[in-house]
CSV table of C-alpha atoms in Angstrom, one decimal:
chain,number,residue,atom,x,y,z
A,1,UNK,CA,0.0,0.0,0.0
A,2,UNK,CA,1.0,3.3,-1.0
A,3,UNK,CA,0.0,6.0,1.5
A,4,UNK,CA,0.4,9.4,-0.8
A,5,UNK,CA,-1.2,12.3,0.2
A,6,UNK,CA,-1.9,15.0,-1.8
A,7,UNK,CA,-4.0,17.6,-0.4
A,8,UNK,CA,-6.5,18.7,-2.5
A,9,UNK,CA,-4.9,21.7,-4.6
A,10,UNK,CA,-5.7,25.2,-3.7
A,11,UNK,CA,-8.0,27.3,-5.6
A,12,UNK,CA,-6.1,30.3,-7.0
A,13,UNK,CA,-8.8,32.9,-5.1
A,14,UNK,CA,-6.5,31.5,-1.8
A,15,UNK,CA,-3.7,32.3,-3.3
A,16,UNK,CA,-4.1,35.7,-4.8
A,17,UNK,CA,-4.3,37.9,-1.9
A,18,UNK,CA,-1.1,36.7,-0.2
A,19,UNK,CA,0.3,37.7,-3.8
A,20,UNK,CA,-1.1,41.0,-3.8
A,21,UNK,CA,-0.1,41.7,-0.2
A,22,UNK,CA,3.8,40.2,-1.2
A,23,UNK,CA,3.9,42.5,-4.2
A,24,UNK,CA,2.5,45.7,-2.2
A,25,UNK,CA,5.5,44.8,0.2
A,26,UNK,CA,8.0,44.6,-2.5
A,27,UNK,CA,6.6,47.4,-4.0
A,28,UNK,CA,6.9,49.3,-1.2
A,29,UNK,CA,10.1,48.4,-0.4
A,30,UNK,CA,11.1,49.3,-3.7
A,31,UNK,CA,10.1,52.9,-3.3
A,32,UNK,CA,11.7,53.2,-0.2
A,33,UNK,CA,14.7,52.0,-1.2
A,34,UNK,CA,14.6,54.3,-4.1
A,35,UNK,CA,14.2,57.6,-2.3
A,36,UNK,CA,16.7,56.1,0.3
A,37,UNK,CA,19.3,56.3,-2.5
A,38,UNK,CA,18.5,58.7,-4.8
A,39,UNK,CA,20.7,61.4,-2.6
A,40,UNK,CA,23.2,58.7,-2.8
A,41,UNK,CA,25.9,61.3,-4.9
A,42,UNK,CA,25.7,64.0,-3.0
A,43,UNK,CA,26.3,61.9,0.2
A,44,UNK,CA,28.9,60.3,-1.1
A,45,UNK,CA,30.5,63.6,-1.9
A,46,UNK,CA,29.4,64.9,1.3
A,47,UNK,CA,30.6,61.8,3.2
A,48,UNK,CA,34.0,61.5,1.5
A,49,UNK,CA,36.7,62.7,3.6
A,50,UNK,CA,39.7,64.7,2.8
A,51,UNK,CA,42.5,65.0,4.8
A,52,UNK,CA,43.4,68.8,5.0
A,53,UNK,CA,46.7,68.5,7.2
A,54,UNK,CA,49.1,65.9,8.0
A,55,UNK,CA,50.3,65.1,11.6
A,56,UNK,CA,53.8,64.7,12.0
A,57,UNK,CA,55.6,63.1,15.3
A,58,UNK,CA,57.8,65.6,17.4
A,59,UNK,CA,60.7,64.0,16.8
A,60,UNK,CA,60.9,64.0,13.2
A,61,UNK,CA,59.4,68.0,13.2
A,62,UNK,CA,62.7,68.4,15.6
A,63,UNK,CA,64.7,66.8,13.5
A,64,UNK,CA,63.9,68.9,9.7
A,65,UNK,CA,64.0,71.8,12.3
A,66,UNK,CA,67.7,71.3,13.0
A,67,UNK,CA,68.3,69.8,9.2
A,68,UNK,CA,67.0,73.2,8.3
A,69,UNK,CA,68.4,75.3,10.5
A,70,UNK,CA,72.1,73.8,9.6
A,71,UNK,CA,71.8,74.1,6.1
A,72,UNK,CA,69.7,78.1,6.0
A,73,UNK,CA,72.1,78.8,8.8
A,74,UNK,CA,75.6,79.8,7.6
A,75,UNK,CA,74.0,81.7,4.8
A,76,UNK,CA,71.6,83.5,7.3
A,77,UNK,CA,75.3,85.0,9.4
A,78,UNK,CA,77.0,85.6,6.1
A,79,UNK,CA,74.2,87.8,5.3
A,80,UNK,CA,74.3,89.6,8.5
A,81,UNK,CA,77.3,90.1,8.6
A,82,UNK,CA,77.1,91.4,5.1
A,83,UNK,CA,74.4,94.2,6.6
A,84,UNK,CA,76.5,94.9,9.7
A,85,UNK,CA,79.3,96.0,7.3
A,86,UNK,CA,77.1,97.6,4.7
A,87,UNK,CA,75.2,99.4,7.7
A,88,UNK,CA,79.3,100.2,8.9
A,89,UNK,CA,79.6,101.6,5.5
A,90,UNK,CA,76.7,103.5,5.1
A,91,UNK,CA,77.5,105.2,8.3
A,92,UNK,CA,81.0,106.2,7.7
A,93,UNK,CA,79.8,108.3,4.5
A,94,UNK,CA,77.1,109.7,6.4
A,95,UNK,CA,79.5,111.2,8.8
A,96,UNK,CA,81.6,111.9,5.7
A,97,UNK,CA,78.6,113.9,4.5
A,98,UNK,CA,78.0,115.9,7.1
A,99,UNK,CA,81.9,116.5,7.0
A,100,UNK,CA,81.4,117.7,3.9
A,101,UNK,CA,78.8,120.0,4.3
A,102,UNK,CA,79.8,121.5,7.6
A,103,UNK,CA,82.8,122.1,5.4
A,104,UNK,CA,81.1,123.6,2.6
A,105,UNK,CA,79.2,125.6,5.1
A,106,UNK,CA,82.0,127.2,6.7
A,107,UNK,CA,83.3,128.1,3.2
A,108,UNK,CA,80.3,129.8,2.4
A,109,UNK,CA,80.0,132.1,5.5
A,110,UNK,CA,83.6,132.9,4.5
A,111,UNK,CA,82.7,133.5,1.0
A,112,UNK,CA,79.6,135.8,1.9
A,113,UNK,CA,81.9,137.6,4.3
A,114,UNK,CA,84.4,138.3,1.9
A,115,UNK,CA,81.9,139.5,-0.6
A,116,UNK,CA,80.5,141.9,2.1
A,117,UNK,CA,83.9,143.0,3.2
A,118,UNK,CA,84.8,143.7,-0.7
A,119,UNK,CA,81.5,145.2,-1.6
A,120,UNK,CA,82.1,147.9,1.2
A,121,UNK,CA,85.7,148.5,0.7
A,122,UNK,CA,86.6,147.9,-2.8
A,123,UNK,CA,87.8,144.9,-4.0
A,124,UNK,CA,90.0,144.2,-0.8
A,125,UNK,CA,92.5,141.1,-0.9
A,126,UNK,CA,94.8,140.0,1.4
A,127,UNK,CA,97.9,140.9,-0.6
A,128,UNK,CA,97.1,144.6,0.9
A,129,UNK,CA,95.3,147.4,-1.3
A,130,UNK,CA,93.0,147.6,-3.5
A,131,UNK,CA,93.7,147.0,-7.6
A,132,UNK,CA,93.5,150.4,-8.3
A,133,UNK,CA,96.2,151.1,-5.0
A,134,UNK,CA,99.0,148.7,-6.0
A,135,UNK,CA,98.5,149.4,-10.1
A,136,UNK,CA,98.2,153.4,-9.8
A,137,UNK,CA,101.3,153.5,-6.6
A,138,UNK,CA,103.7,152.5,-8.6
A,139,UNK,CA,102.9,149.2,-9.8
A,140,UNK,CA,102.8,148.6,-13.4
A,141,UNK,CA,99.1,147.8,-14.9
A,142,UNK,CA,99.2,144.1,-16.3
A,143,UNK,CA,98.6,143.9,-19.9
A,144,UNK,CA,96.2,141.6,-21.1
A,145,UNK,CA,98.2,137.9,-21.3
A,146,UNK,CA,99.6,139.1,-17.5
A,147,UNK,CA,96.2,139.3,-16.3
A,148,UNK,CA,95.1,136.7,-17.7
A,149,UNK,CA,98.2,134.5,-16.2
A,150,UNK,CA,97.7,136.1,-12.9
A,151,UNK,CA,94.0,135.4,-12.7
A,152,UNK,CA,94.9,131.5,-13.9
A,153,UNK,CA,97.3,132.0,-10.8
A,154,UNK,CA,94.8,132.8,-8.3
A,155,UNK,CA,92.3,130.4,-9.1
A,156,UNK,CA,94.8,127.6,-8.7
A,157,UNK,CA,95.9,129.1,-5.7
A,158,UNK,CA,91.8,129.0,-4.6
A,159,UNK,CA,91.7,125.5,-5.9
A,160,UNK,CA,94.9,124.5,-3.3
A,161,UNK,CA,93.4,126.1,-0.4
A,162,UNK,CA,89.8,124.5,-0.9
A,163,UNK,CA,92.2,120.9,-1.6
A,164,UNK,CA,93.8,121.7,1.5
A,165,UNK,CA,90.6,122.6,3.9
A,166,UNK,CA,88.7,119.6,2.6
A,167,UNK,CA,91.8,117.6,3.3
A,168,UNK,CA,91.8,118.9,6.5
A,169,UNK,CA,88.2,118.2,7.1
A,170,UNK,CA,89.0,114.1,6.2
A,171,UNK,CA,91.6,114.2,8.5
A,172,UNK,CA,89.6,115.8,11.5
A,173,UNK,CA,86.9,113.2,10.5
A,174,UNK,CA,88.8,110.0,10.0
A,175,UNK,CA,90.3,111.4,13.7
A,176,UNK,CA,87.0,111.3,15.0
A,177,UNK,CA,85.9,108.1,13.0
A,178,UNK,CA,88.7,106.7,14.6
A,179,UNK,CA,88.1,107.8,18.5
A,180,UNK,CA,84.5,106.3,17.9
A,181,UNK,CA,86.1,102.8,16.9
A,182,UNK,CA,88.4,103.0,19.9
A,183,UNK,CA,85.5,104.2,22.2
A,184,UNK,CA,83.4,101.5,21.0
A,185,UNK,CA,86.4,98.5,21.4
A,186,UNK,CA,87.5,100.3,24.7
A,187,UNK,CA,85.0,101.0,26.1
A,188,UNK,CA,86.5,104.4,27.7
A,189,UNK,CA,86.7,107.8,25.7
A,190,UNK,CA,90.4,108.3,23.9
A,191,UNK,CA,91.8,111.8,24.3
């Protein structure tokens, strides 16, 4: 004896609803899962994480410090050194300068004073007289190539006394260049 049994088949009206209600949950679930993922770009983008700075141990910061700070280093004191003498330099010619125009200055208050002196007594020099005095007491006038040779002489002999007061203003300021120096290695003011 064979003991099969087969249930009576289903009608399809059993059937049907537990298909509709399978395919409203799959439908459903399909539309949720489609709004879940259509901002699925814009996340990602939003999500996606970029690394805006690195962290880097002490110890190895230390050490590209000091690799950095022996190679920039020489070249950083050569260059100061450079500015300290350039600054050295640029001070020595400002003294110079003012050398110069202290200098100048005093020749100009000489210069305006002889121009009042000769404006109010004629032409005075320090050879003694006026032109007039030494050609018309017995002094010969100076014909044209004489005057001419003695005026060449006096403006050389101007020329020598400005080349010898501006030498003497170097001197007077190289003395006192050289008092700073010593003031400034000594300590103490040099006499």
């Amino acid at each position: 004896m064979n003991y099969n049994y087969n249930p009576p088949p289903p009608s399809f009206s059993t059937l049907l609803p537990p298909l509709h209600s399978s395919l409203n949950l799959l439908s459903s679930s399909l539309s949720l899962l489609d709004s879940s993922t259509s901002d699925f770009p814009r996340l990602s983008s939003v999500l996606k994480t970029v690394r805006h700075y690195e962290l880097i141990p002490q110890p190895t910061l230390q050490a590209a410090e000091a690799s950095l700070r022996d190679e920039i280093g020489p070249f950083i004191e050569l260059l100061l050194e450079r500015v300290d003498k350039e600054l050295e330099r640029k001070g020595r010619r400002v003294e110079t300068l003012k050398a110069r125009c202290e200098l100048n200055g005093g020749r100009l208050s000489n210069y305006n004073r002889e121009q009042k002196s000769g404006a109010g007594g004629g032409m005075q020099k320090k050879g003694g007289g006026t032109k007039e005095a030494r050609s018309g007491s017995g002094g010969k006038r100076l014909n044209g190539e004489a005057a001419l040779r003695a005026k060449v002489v006096r403006q050389r002999k101007e020329a020598l006394k400005y080349s010898v007061e501006r030498l003497e203003m170097e001197v007077a300021q190289k003395e006192r260049e050289l008092r700073m120096r010593l003031e400034q290695q000594g300590g103490g003011p040099v006499l």
